[in-house]
Amino acid sequence: MSNERMLMKGNEALAEAAVRAGCKCYFGYPITPQTEIAAYMSKRMPRCGGVFLQAESEIAAINMVYGAAATGVRAMTSSSSPGISLKSEGISYAAGCDLPCVIVNVQRGGPGLGGIQPAQSDYYLATKAGGHGDFSVIVYAPSSVQEMADFAVKAFDMADKYRMPVMILSDGLLGQMMEPVVFPEIKNNEPEKDWACTGHNNQRRHNVVNSLYLKPEELEQSNIERFKKYDTIKQELPEAETYLTEDAEIIVTGYGAAARIARSAVNAARAEGIKAGLIRPITLWPFPEKAYADTVDTAKAYLCTELSMGQMIDDVRLATSCRRPVRFFGRTGGVIPTPAEILAQIKLIKEELK
Amino acid sequence: MTSEIQLAGFGGQGILFAGKVLAYCGMLSDREVSWLPCYGPEMRGGTCNCSVCLSDEPIGSPVVNDPDLLIAMNEPSYTKFIGAVKEGGYAFVDSTLVDSEKLRDDIDEFRVPATRLADENELKGGANIILIGKLIKETGIISMDDIEAAIRKIVPAKKAQLIENNLRAIRLGYEYSE
């Protein structure tokens, strides 16, 4: 059964992969469009010796993840945009305690309660401002149901490897759609966690998981240590997919659902003789700067497409050192752009380049 | 080749299930497939639609804006989506519930009294699958073997009696002529 192609919703594929990756505790609270994750976990977890708990709120759920992760088990929570705002305090605490855990955001339109249709307007929230304090979380951006599954496994592995929270930044489109998925073979990459609070029976010094440092020098030192780890991650982890970029004059870029639509537009542009290509960031933090730097000599312009008013575009400008014009096209609030709309933008840029 | 399919009707008519059957067929014939429900704040009796893509290439946007094939199971769905069907495309319409005149002459539109046929043959709720039977007959984008395998796969084991009903519904639609 493990190598069979199965037709599943993105939310369900992610949940199943998380279980296979050894997730033992799931804490959640319902919100469209991610509720299938919680529903799936409620059925699956009791059958594999895990814990499913519907918390009284998103805030409770993330703090349950904090507690479970402190004991060294693989723990996960999921929500959609407004719920992730609520979780941000807990995410900051987990980061401050260097706790490995996985947080899934199946984005919907905002701000406020916003709407329930797909959006990508939490890029800043995920990559820049996941909570208070000096910290980052690793952010993976799946673009297919297969990647919803693959990145769930990767998220747990990277969370443990670097001892920090990892976010999967998805959206309502990927969560709700069904595609064939093949579940990856799982290698047990869970390291020994000698820092975990598992009871010491007076046999060893007790472990402490805490983010409170009242002496400024100690807090500063802990932040400096953490940022050394971030430097390593920036070397090791950035990942992007490039498509037809070698000879591309116009490079379209976007992540997740936007990248799928952009890819259709790039194919349509090529069919009309326009040299277009695509850069799709897979990790949003660390941002795959090299994929952009590698193209900046040959490309003439970039077009950033998002299901937002424009957030990732900042990182594209930085990654290209503002050496080429970076245009933006996005739809927001739950409206999904069409390939034709993006193609029209590509053509506009092509005209300007003449 | 890519087939973009839109299915639309009332909640409760099995729109999402019919879409899932088509997506399964695509998967069983080793094509790339996507299925996307419209997941608005709809409730039973409200409108419901879903997008299915079957393709030989990776699928970009799973959102179907201009379908090659439309299955319309009620009046509001017919009037809402018929205009978007690509020129030369197909529409399969439940004529028990759609009264309006044919609105397009540049597509192949097939009208099947699917709800009435389902009721007459004790296949309550089978109108969706009857329309798929007609779609298979007229477009050939799916084989009878694949549809049978898909239905056997999707219908849960504890509802095995529904397999035979669904297969009967497919044949009813396949054999129906106006």
PDB file of C-alpha atoms in Angstrom, chain B:
ATOM      1  CA  MET B   1      -3.996  16.712 -24.056  1.00  0.00           C
ATOM      2  CA  THR B   2      -5.780  18.349 -21.145  1.00  0.00           C
ATOM      3  CA  SER B   3      -9.468  17.998 -20.384  1.00  0.00           C
ATOM      4  CA  GLU B   4     -10.828  20.657 -18.075  1.00  0.00           C
ATOM      5  CA  ILE B   5     -14.150  19.667 -16.583  1.00  0.00           C
ATOM      6  CA  GLN B   6     -16.627  21.683 -14.550  1.00  0.00           C
ATOM      7  CA  LEU B   7     -19.407  19.943 -12.647  1.00  0.00           C
ATOM      8  CA  ALA B   8     -22.179  21.988 -11.087  1.00  0.00           C
ATOM      9  CA  GLY B   9     -25.545  21.548  -9.452  1.00  0.00           C
ATOM     10  CA  PHE B  10     -27.308  21.562  -6.081  1.00  0.00           C
ATOM     11  CA  GLY B  11     -25.608  20.358  -2.932  1.00  0.00           C
ATOM     12  CA  GLY B  12     -26.744  16.750  -2.430  1.00  0.00           C
ATOM     13  CA  GLN B  13     -26.764  15.805  -6.128  1.00  0.00           C
ATOM     14  CA  GLY B  14     -23.368  14.159  -5.855  1.00  0.00           C
ATOM     15  CA  ILE B  15     -21.422  16.795  -7.768  1.00  0.00           C
ATOM     16  CA  LEU B  16     -18.238  16.297  -5.733  1.00  0.00           C
ATOM     17  CA  PHE B  17     -18.595  12.512  -5.922  1.00  0.00           C
ATOM     18  CA  ALA B  18     -19.039  12.594  -9.698  1.00  0.00           C
ATOM     19  CA  GLY B  19     -15.920  14.765  -9.945  1.00  0.00           C
ATOM     20  CA  LYS B  20     -14.045  12.309  -7.796  1.00  0.00           C
ATOM     21  CA  VAL B  21     -15.093   9.427 -10.050  1.00  0.00           C
ATOM     22  CA  LEU B  22     -13.713  11.297 -13.080  1.00  0.00           C
ATOM     23  CA  ALA B  23     -10.469  12.150 -11.262  1.00  0.00           C
ATOM     24  CA  TYR B  24     -10.042   8.503 -10.256  1.00  0.00           C
ATOM     25  CA  CYS B  25     -10.531   7.420 -13.844  1.00  0.00           C
ATOM     26  CA  GLY B  26      -7.778   9.793 -14.899  1.00  0.00           C
ATOM     27  CA  MET B  27      -5.486   8.474 -12.207  1.00  0.00           C
ATOM     28  CA  LEU B  28      -6.166   4.853 -13.181  1.00  0.00           C
ATOM     29  CA  SER B  29      -5.215   5.670 -16.781  1.00  0.00           C
ATOM     30  CA  ASP B  30      -1.920   7.160 -15.507  1.00  0.00           C
ATOM     31  CA  ARG B  31      -2.788  10.741 -16.289  1.00  0.00           C
ATOM     32  CA  GLU B  32      -2.125  13.770 -14.131  1.00  0.00           C
ATOM     33  CA  VAL B  33      -5.339  14.732 -12.366  1.00  0.00           C
ATOM     34  CA  SER B  34      -6.637  17.403 -10.047  1.00  0.00           C
ATOM     35  CA  TRP B  35      -9.972  17.835  -8.271  1.00  0.00           C
ATOM     36  CA  LEU B  36     -10.932  21.079  -6.630  1.00  0.00           C
ATOM     37  CA  PRO B  37     -14.220  21.696  -4.844  1.00  0.00           C
ATOM     38  CA  CYS B  38     -15.762  25.095  -4.554  1.00  0.00           C
ATOM     39  CA  TYR B  39     -15.792  25.212  -0.766  1.00  0.00           C
ATOM     40  CA  GLY B  40     -17.833  28.305  -0.085  1.00  0.00           C
ATOM     41  CA  PRO B  41     -20.249  28.634   2.825  1.00  0.00           C
ATOM     42  CA  GLU B  42     -22.698  26.462   0.897  1.00  0.00           C
ATOM     43  CA  MET B  43     -25.225  24.255   2.559  1.00  0.00           C
ATOM     44  CA  ARG B  44     -27.550  21.479   1.469  1.00  0.00           C
ATOM     45  CA  GLY B  45     -29.774  22.703  -1.325  1.00  0.00           C
ATOM     46  CA  GLY B  46     -27.377  25.499  -2.231  1.00  0.00           C
ATOM     47  CA  THR B  47     -25.236  25.510  -5.339  1.00  0.00           C
ATOM     48  CA  CYS B  48     -22.164  23.360  -5.507  1.00  0.00           C
ATOM     49  CA  ASN B  49     -19.475  22.964  -8.123  1.00  0.00           C
ATOM     50  CA  CYS B  50     -16.116  21.381  -8.658  1.00  0.00           C
ATOM     51  CA  SER B  51     -13.260  21.491 -11.141  1.00  0.00           C
ATOM     52  CA  VAL B  52     -11.510  18.401 -12.483  1.00  0.00           C
ATOM     53  CA  CYS B  53      -8.469  18.410 -14.778  1.00  0.00           C
ATOM     54  CA  LEU B  54      -7.173  15.338 -16.589  1.00  0.00           C
ATOM     55  CA  SER B  55      -3.916  15.852 -18.451  1.00  0.00           C
ATOM     56  CA  ASP B  56      -0.858  14.217 -19.964  1.00  0.00           C
ATOM     57  CA  GLU B  57       1.262  17.017 -18.491  1.00  0.00           C
ATOM     58  CA  PRO B  58       1.675  18.404 -14.964  1.00  0.00           C
ATOM     59  CA  ILE B  59      -1.387  20.453 -14.080  1.00  0.00           C
ATOM     60  CA  GLY B  60      -0.795  24.124 -13.367  1.00  0.00           C
ATOM     61  CA  SER B  61      -3.864  25.853 -12.076  1.00  0.00           C
ATOM     62  CA  PRO B  62      -6.463  23.347 -10.828  1.00  0.00           C
ATOM     63  CA  VAL B  63      -9.121  26.031 -11.185  1.00  0.00           C
ATOM     64  CA  VAL B  64     -11.248  25.497 -14.278  1.00  0.00           C
ATOM     65  CA  ASN B  65     -12.374  28.845 -15.687  1.00  0.00           C
ATOM     66  CA  ASP B  66     -13.226  27.805 -19.259  1.00  0.00           C
ATOM     67  CA  PRO B  67     -14.191  24.127 -19.249  1.00  0.00           C
ATOM     68  CA  ASP B  68     -13.856  21.761 -22.192  1.00  0.00           C
ATOM     69  CA  LEU B  69     -16.673  19.765 -20.626  1.00  0.00           C
ATOM     70  CA  LEU B  70     -19.514  20.934 -18.436  1.00  0.00           C
ATOM     71  CA  ILE B  71     -21.893  18.793 -16.422  1.00  0.00           C
ATOM     72  CA  ALA B  72     -24.817  21.005 -15.352  1.00  0.00           C
ATOM     73  CA  MET B  73     -27.411  19.497 -13.056  1.00  0.00           C
ATOM     74  CA  ASN B  74     -29.718  22.435 -12.416  1.00  0.00           C
ATOM     75  CA  GLU B  75     -30.930  25.643 -13.998  1.00  0.00           C
ATOM     76  CA  PRO B  76     -28.726  28.120 -12.106  1.00  0.00           C
ATOM     77  CA  SER B  77     -25.629  26.053 -12.859  1.00  0.00           C
ATOM     78  CA  TYR B  78     -26.529  25.835 -16.524  1.00  0.00           C
ATOM     79  CA  THR B  79     -27.027  29.569 -16.930  1.00  0.00           C
ATOM     80  CA  LYS B  80     -23.953  30.373 -14.835  1.00  0.00           C
ATOM     81  CA  PHE B  81     -21.439  28.134 -16.585  1.00  0.00           C
ATOM     82  CA  ILE B  82     -22.679  27.399 -20.104  1.00  0.00           C
ATOM     83  CA  GLY B  83     -21.232  30.646 -21.455  1.00  0.00           C
ATOM     84  CA  ALA B  84     -17.748  29.716 -20.265  1.00  0.00           C
ATOM     85  CA  VAL B  85     -17.522  26.392 -22.113  1.00  0.00           C
ATOM     86  CA  LYS B  86     -14.765  26.481 -24.741  1.00  0.00           C
ATOM     87  CA  GLU B  87     -15.881  26.656 -28.358  1.00  0.00           C
ATOM     88  CA  GLY B  88     -16.136  23.092 -29.636  1.00  0.00           C
ATOM     89  CA  GLY B  89     -16.571  21.831 -26.082  1.00  0.00           C
ATOM     90  CA  TYR B  90     -19.269  19.642 -24.577  1.00  0.00           C
ATOM     91  CA  ALA B  91     -22.103  20.141 -22.126  1.00  0.00           C
ATOM     92  CA  PHE B  92     -24.080  17.377 -20.416  1.00  0.00           C
ATOM     93  CA  VAL B  93     -27.255  18.716 -18.946  1.00  0.00           C
ATOM     94  CA  ASP B  94     -29.874  17.144 -16.686  1.00  0.00           C
ATOM     95  CA  SER B  95     -32.994  18.053 -18.668  1.00  0.00           C
ATOM     96  CA  THR B  96     -35.294  17.014 -15.805  1.00  0.00           C
ATOM     97  CA  LEU B  97     -34.126  20.121 -13.961  1.00  0.00           C
ATOM     98  CA  VAL B  98     -33.008  22.441 -16.763  1.00  0.00           C
ATOM     99  CA  ASP B  99     -35.785  23.968 -18.877  1.00  0.00           C
ATOM    100  CA  SER B 100     -34.058  26.813 -20.646  1.00  0.00           C
ATOM    101  CA  GLU B 101     -33.423  26.774 -24.370  1.00  0.00           C
ATOM    102  CA  LYS B 102     -30.005  25.690 -25.551  1.00  0.00           C
ATOM    103  CA  LEU B 103     -27.893  28.808 -25.247  1.00  0.00           C
ATOM    104  CA  ARG B 104     -24.934  27.783 -27.413  1.00  0.00           C
ATOM    105  CA  ASP B 105     -24.685  26.459 -30.947  1.00  0.00           C
ATOM    106  CA  ASP B 106     -20.889  26.278 -31.047  1.00  0.00           C
ATOM    107  CA  ILE B 107     -20.625  23.388 -28.581  1.00  0.00           C
ATOM    108  CA  ASP B 108     -22.040  19.871 -28.433  1.00  0.00           C
ATOM    109  CA  GLU B 109     -24.768  19.948 -25.844  1.00  0.00           C
ATOM    110  CA  PHE B 110     -26.424  16.723 -24.734  1.00  0.00           C
ATOM    111  CA  ARG B 111     -29.580  16.736 -22.666  1.00  0.00           C
ATOM    112  CA  VAL B 112     -30.377  13.693 -20.588  1.00  0.00           C
ATOM    113  CA  PRO B 113     -33.386  13.516 -18.240  1.00  0.00           C
ATOM    114  CA  ALA B 114     -31.008  12.062 -15.685  1.00  0.00           C
ATOM    115  CA  THR B 115     -33.056  12.683 -12.541  1.00  0.00           C
ATOM    116  CA  ARG B 116     -36.168  11.132 -14.129  1.00  0.00           C
ATOM    117  CA  LEU B 117     -34.182   8.142 -15.435  1.00  0.00           C
ATOM    118  CA  ALA B 118     -32.697   7.648 -11.984  1.00  0.00           C
ATOM    119  CA  ASP B 119     -36.126   7.722 -10.335  1.00  0.00           C
ATOM    120  CA  GLU B 120     -37.666   5.340 -12.896  1.00  0.00           C
ATOM    121  CA  ASN B 121     -34.864   2.858 -12.409  1.00  0.00           C
ATOM    122  CA  GLU B 122     -34.759   2.996  -8.608  1.00  0.00           C
ATOM    123  CA  LEU B 123     -31.395   4.688  -8.699  1.00  0.00           C
ATOM    124  CA  LYS B 124     -32.211   7.606  -6.433  1.00  0.00           C
ATOM    125  CA  GLY B 125     -29.295  10.038  -6.408  1.00  0.00           C
ATOM    126  CA  GLY B 126     -27.761   8.405  -9.474  1.00  0.00           C
ATOM    127  CA  ALA B 127     -28.410  11.246 -11.929  1.00  0.00           C
ATOM    128  CA  ASN B 128     -24.807  12.430 -11.608  1.00  0.00           C
ATOM    129  CA  ILE B 129     -23.452   9.049 -12.691  1.00  0.00           C
ATOM    130  CA  ILE B 130     -25.994   8.734 -15.504  1.00  0.00           C
ATOM    131  CA  LEU B 131     -24.610  11.981 -16.946  1.00  0.00           C
ATOM    132  CA  ILE B 132     -21.077  10.596 -16.678  1.00  0.00           C
ATOM    133  CA  GLY B 133     -22.248   7.554 -18.665  1.00  0.00           C
ATOM    134  CA  LYS B 134     -23.369   9.910 -21.436  1.00  0.00           C
ATOM    135  CA  LEU B 135     -20.085  11.829 -21.204  1.00  0.00           C
ATOM    136  CA  ILE B 136     -18.115   8.621 -21.699  1.00  0.00           C
ATOM    137  CA  LYS B 137     -20.222   7.688 -24.702  1.00  0.00           C
ATOM    138  CA  GLU B 138     -19.888  11.045 -26.451  1.00  0.00           C
ATOM    139  CA  THR B 139     -16.321  12.098 -25.607  1.00  0.00           C
ATOM    140  CA  GLY B 140     -14.388   8.889 -25.130  1.00  0.00           C
ATOM    141  CA  ILE B 141     -12.006  10.635 -22.707  1.00  0.00           C
ATOM    142  CA  ILE B 142     -12.538   7.776 -20.253  1.00  0.00           C
ATOM    143  CA  SER B 143     -12.877   4.062 -20.923  1.00  0.00           C
ATOM    144  CA  MET B 144     -15.645   1.850 -19.537  1.00  0.00           C
ATOM    145  CA  ASP B 145     -12.990  -0.316 -17.871  1.00  0.00           C
ATOM    146  CA  ASP B 146     -11.521   2.663 -16.015  1.00  0.00           C
ATOM    147  CA  ILE B 147     -14.895   3.947 -14.863  1.00  0.00           C
ATOM    148  CA  GLU B 148     -15.838   0.530 -13.542  1.00  0.00           C
ATOM    149  CA  ALA B 149     -12.523   0.213 -11.727  1.00  0.00           C
ATOM    150  CA  ALA B 150     -12.898   3.734 -10.335  1.00  0.00           C
ATOM    151  CA  ILE B 151     -16.359   3.032  -8.955  1.00  0.00           C
ATOM    152  CA  ARG B 152     -15.211  -0.218  -7.377  1.00  0.00           C
ATOM    153  CA  LYS B 153     -12.355   1.707  -5.797  1.00  0.00           C
ATOM    154  CA  ILE B 154     -14.321   4.655  -4.437  1.00  0.00           C
ATOM    155  CA  VAL B 155     -17.470   3.014  -3.110  1.00  0.00           C
ATOM    156  CA  PRO B 156     -16.633   1.811   0.400  1.00  0.00           C
ATOM    157  CA  ALA B 157     -16.724  -1.949   1.001  1.00  0.00           C
ATOM    158  CA  LYS B 158     -19.588  -1.721   3.479  1.00  0.00           C
ATOM    159  CA  LYS B 159     -21.770  -0.139   0.794  1.00  0.00           C
ATOM    160  CA  ALA B 160     -20.986  -2.782  -1.836  1.00  0.00           C
ATOM    161  CA  GLN B 161     -24.594  -2.821  -3.129  1.00  0.00           C
ATOM    162  CA  LEU B 162     -23.995   0.718  -4.413  1.00  0.00           C
ATOM    163  CA  ILE B 163     -21.318  -0.511  -6.820  1.00  0.00           C
ATOM    164  CA  GLU B 164     -23.854  -2.354  -8.950  1.00  0.00           C
ATOM    165  CA  ASN B 165     -26.226   0.642  -8.825  1.00  0.00           C
ATOM    166  CA  ASN B 166     -23.515   2.990 -10.019  1.00  0.00           C
ATOM    167  CA  LEU B 167     -22.538   0.651 -12.840  1.00  0.00           C
ATOM    168  CA  ARG B 168     -26.200   0.429 -13.890  1.00  0.00           C
ATOM    169  CA  ALA B 169     -26.374   4.237 -13.860  1.00  0.00           C
ATOM    170  CA  ILE B 170     -23.311   4.452 -16.101  1.00  0.00           C
ATOM    171  CA  ARG B 171     -24.898   2.054 -18.603  1.00  0.00           C
ATOM    172  CA  LEU B 172     -28.221   3.961 -18.534  1.00  0.00           C
ATOM    173  CA  GLY B 173     -26.458   7.171 -19.476  1.00  0.00           C
ATOM    174  CA  TYR B 174     -24.227   5.461 -22.007  1.00  0.00           C
ATOM    175  CA  GLU B 175     -27.177   3.913 -23.812  1.00  0.00           C
ATOM    176  CA  TYR B 176     -29.525   6.912 -23.639  1.00  0.00           C
ATOM    177  CA  SER B 177     -30.288   8.749 -26.845  1.00  0.00           C
ATOM    178  CA  GLU B 178     -32.428  11.837 -27.218  1.00  0.00           C
TER     179      GLU B 178
END
